[in-house]
Short mmCIF file of C-alpha atoms in Angstrom, two decimals:
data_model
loop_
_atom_site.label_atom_id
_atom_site.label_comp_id
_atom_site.label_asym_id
_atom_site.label_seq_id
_atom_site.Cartn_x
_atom_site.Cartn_y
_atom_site.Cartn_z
CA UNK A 258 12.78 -32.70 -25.48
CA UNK A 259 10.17 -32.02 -28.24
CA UNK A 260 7.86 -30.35 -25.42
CA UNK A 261 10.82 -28.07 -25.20
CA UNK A 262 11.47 -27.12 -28.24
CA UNK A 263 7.66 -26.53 -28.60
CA UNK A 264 7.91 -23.95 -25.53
CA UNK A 265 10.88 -22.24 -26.14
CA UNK A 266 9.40 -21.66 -29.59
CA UNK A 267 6.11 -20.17 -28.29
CA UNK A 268 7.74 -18.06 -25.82
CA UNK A 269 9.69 -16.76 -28.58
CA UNK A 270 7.08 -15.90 -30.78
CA UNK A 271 4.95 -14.29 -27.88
CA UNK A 272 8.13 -12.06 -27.00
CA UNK A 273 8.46 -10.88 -30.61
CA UNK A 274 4.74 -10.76 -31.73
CA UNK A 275 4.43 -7.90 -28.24
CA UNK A 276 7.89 -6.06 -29.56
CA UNK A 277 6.25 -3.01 -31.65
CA UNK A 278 8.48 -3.72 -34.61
CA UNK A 279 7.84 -7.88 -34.81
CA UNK A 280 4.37 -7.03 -33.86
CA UNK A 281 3.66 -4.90 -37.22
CA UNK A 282 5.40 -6.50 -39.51
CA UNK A 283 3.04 -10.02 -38.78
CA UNK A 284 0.12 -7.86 -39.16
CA UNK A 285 1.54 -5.98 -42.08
CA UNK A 286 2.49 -9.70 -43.76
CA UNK A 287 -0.50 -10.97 -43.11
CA UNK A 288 -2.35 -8.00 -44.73
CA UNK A 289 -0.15 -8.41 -47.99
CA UNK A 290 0.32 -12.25 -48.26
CA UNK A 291 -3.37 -12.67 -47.23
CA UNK A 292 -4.24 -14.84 -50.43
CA UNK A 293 -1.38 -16.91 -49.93
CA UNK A 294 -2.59 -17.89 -46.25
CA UNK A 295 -6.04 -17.68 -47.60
CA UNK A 296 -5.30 -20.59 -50.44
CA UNK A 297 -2.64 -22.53 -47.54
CA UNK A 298 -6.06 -23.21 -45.61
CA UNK A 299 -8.30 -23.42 -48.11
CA UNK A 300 -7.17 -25.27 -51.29
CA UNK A 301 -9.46 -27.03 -53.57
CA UNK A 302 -10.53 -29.81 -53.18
CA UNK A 303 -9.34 -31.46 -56.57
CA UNK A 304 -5.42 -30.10 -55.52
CA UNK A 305 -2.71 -33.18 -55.14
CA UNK A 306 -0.71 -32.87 -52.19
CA UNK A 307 2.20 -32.63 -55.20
CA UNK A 308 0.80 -29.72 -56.63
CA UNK A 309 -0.17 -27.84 -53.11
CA UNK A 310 3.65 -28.46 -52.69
CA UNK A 311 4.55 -26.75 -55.77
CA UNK A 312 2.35 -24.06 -54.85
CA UNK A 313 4.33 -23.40 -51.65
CA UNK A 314 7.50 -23.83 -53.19
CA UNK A 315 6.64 -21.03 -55.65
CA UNK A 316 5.95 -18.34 -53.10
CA UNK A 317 8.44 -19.58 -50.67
CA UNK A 318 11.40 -19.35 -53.45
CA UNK A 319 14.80 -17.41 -51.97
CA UNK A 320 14.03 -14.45 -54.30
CA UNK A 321 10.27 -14.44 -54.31
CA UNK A 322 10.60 -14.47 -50.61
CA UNK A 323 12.96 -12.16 -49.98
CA UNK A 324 11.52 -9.36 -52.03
CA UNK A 325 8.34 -10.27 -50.55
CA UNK A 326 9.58 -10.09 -46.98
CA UNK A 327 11.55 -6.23 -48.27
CA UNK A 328 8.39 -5.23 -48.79
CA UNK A 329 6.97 -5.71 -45.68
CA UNK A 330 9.56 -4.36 -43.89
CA UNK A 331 9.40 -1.80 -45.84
CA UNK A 332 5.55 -0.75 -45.08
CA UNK A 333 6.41 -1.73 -41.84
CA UNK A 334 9.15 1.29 -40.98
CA UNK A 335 6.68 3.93 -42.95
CA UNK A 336 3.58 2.16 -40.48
CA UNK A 337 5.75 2.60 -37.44
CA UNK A 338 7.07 6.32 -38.50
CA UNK A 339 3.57 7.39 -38.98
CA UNK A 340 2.55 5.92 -36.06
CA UNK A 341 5.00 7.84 -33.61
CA UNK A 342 4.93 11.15 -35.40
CA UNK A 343 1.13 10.77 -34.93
CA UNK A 344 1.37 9.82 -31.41
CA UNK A 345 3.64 12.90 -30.87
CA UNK A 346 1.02 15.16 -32.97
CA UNK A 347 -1.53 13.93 -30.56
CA UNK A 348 0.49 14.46 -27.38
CA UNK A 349 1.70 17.90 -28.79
CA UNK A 350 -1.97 18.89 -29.10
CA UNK A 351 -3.00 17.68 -25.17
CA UNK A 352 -0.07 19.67 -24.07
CA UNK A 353 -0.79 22.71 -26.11
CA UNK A 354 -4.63 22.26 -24.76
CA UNK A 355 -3.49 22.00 -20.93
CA UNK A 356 -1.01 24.45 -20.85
CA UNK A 357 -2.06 27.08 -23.00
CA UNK A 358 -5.63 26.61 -24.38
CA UNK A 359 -7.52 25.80 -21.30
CA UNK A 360 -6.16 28.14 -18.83
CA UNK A 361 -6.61 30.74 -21.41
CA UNK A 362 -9.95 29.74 -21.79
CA UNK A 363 -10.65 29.39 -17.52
CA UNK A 364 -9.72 33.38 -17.59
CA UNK A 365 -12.29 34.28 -20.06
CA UNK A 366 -14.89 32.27 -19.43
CA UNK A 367 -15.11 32.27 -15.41
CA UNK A 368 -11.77 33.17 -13.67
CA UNK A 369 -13.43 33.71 -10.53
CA UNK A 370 -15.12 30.07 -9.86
CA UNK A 371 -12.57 27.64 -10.97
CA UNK A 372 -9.15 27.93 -9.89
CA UNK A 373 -5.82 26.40 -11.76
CA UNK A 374 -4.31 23.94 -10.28
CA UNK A 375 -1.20 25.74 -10.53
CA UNK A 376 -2.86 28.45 -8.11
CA UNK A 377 -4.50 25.49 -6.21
CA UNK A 378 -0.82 23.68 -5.54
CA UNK A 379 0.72 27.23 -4.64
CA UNK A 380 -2.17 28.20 -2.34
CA UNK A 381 -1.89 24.30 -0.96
CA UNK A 382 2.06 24.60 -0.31
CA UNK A 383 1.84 28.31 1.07
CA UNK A 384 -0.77 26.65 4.05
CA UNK A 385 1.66 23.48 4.66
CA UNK A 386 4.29 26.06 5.06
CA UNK A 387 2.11 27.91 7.70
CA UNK A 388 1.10 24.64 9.34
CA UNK A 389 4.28 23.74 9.96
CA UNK A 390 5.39 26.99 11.23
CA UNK A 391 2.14 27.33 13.36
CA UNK A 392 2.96 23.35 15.23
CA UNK A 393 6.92 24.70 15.70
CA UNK A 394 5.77 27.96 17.74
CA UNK A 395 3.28 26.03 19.65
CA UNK A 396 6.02 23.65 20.95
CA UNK A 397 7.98 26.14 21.72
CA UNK A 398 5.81 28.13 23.55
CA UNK A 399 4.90 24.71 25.23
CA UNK A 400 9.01 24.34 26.27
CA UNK A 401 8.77 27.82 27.53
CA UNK A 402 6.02 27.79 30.12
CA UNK A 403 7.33 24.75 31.31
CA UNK A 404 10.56 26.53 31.69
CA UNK A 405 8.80 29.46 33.19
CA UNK A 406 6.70 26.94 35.85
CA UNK A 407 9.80 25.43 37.34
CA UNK A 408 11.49 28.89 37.73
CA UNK A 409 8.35 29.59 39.27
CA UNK A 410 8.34 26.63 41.70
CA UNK A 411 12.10 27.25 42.54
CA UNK A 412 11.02 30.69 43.18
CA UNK A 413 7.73 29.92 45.47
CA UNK A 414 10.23 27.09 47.32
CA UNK A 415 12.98 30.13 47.58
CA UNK A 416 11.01 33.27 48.67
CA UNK A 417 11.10 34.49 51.93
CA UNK A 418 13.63 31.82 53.34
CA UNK A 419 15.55 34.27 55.45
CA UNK A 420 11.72 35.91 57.01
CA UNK A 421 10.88 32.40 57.53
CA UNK A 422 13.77 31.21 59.77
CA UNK A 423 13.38 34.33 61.94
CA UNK A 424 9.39 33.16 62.79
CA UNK A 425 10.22 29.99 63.48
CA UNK A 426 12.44 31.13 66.40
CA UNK A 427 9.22 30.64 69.04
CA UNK A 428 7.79 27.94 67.50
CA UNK A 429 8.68 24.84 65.20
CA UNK A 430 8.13 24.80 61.61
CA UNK A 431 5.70 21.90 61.58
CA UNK A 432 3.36 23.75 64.44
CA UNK A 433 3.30 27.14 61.97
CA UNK A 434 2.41 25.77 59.14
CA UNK A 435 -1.06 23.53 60.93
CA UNK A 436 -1.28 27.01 62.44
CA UNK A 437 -1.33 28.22 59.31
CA UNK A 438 -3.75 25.68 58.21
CA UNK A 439 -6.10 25.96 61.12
CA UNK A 440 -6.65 29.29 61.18
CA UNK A 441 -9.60 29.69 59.22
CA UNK A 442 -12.54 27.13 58.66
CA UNK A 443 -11.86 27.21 54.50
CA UNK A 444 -8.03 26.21 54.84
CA UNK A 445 -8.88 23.64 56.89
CA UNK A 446 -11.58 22.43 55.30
CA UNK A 447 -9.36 22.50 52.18
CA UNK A 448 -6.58 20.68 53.54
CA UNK A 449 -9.00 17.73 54.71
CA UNK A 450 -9.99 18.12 50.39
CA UNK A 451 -6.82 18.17 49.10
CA UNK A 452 -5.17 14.96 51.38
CA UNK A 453 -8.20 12.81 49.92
CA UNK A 454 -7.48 13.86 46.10
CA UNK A 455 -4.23 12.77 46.78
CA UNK A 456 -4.25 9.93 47.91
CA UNK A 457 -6.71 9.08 45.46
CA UNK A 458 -4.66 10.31 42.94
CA UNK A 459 -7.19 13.11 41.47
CA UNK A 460 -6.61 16.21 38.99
CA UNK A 461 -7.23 19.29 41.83
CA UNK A 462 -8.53 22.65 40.16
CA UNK A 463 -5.71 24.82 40.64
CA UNK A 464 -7.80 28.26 41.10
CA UNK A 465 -10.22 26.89 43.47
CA UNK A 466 -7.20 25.75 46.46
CA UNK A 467 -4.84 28.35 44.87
CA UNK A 468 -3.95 30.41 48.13
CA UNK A 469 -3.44 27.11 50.29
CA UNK A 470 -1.70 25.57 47.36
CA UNK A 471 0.56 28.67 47.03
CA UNK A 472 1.23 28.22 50.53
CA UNK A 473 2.40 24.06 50.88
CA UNK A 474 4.28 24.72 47.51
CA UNK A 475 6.20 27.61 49.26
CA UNK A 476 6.94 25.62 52.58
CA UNK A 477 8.09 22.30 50.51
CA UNK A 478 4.72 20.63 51.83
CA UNK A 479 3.79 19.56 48.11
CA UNK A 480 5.01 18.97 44.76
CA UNK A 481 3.90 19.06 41.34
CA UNK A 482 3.27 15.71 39.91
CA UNK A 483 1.65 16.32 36.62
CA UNK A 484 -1.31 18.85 34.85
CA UNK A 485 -3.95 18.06 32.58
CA UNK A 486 -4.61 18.88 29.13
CA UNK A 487 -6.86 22.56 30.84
CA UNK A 488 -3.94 23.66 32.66
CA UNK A 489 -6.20 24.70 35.70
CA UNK A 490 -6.20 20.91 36.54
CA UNK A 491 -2.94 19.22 38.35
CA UNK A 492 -2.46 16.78 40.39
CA UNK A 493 0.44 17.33 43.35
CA UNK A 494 1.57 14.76 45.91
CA UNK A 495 3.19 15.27 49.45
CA UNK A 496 7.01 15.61 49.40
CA UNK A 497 8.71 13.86 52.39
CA UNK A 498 8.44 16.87 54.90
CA UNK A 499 4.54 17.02 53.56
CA UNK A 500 3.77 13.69 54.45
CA UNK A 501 5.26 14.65 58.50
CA UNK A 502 2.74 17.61 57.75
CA UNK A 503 -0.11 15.32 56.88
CA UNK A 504 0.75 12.61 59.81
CA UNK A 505 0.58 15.12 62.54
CA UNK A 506 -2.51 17.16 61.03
CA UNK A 507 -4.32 13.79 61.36
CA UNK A 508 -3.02 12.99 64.38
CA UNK A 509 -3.78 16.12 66.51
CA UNK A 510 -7.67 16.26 64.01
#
């Protein structure tokens, strides 16, 4: 219970002693009652207890006291308003120096080495803007060539479908297209390069197999599977009518 008391006490006294008020006016007591604390700790030596009593009792009388204590408070308010109008003085001053003194100052001095930080945050904005803008074209110029590649791929699948029924009237469409491959020593050689990367799932340069490529795109032979990061690298893979293609090349090799 006492423990308490004694707690709730001190917690008291630490919350008002830190309140800017409470706080002066302890200091400002202390200042003007310092030779009553002085003599509290220090009596003499030939002092009763009866007579340090008395001695309290005089300075701790109602009256005494309270004009004591109005005193205080007081030299407190006139502390405290002198405080906060210096305070504002001094903040008053650091604005005035930041806002109007040393920019003036930058201009005449050296206007062309140091830069405001005004300038320096409009500058800094003005290139986020840009950066932002710059990213949003680049997607969608990225969402437009991939547009652009399937039209393309619909187109290369498309093209020529009414030539290419009439020249498969003598022969079957599997037989012209190896006869298309076999032609020539590159195609075929190609062909042979192209069923390895695939199966081994491998990026293919795009400009180096273009014509043949061009070709097994247009007859539904392959499809696009993915491309690289350098758009001259893909990687394809046989569509169901490729892989008949790929069966019979190797068969009749």
């Amino acid at each position: 219970m006492i423990k308490d008391i004694i707690l709730s006490f001190k917690d008291n006294l630490k919350q008002k002693s830190t309140n800017p008020f409470f706080g002066t006016l302890i200091i400002v007591w202390i200042i003007h009652n310092w030779e009553f604390i002085y003599n509290v700790f220090n009596f003499e030596k030939g002092k009763t207890l009866a007579q340090k009593i008395e001695y309290l009792k005089l300075f701790l009388e109602p009256i005494p006291f309270i004009k004591n204590l109005g005193v205080c408070v007081l030299i407190t308010f006139i502390v405290l308003i002198v405080t906060f109008l210096l305070l504002n003085l001094s903040r008053l001053i650091k604005n005035i120096s930041e806002k109007k003194l040393t920019p003036w100052i930058y201009k005449i001095s050296d206007k062309n080495s140091i830069v405001l930080k005004s300038d320096y945050d409009l500058m800094k904005n003005e290139r986020d803007l840009l950066s932002q803008k710059l990213e949003e074209e680049r997607d969608s110029k990225l969402k437009l060539r991939t547009e652009i590649n399937k039209l393309e791929e619909r187109l290369g699948k498309n093209i020529d479908g009414e030539d290419l029924k009439m020249e498969f009237n003598y022969e079957s469409e599997i037989d012209h297209i190896l006869n298309e491959i076999k032609q020539n020593e590159k195609n075929l050689k190609d062909f042979n390069t192209l069923i390895d990367k695939i199966h081994n799932d491998e990026l293919i340069e795009y400009p180096v197999f273009k014509d043949l490529l061009n070709f097994l795109l247009r007859y539904d032979v392959l499809k696009l599977k993915s491309k690289a990061t350098n758009r001259d690298y893909r990687k394809y893979e046989f569509t169901s009518f490729g892989n008949q293609i790929k069966s019979e090349f190797l068969k009749r090799k």
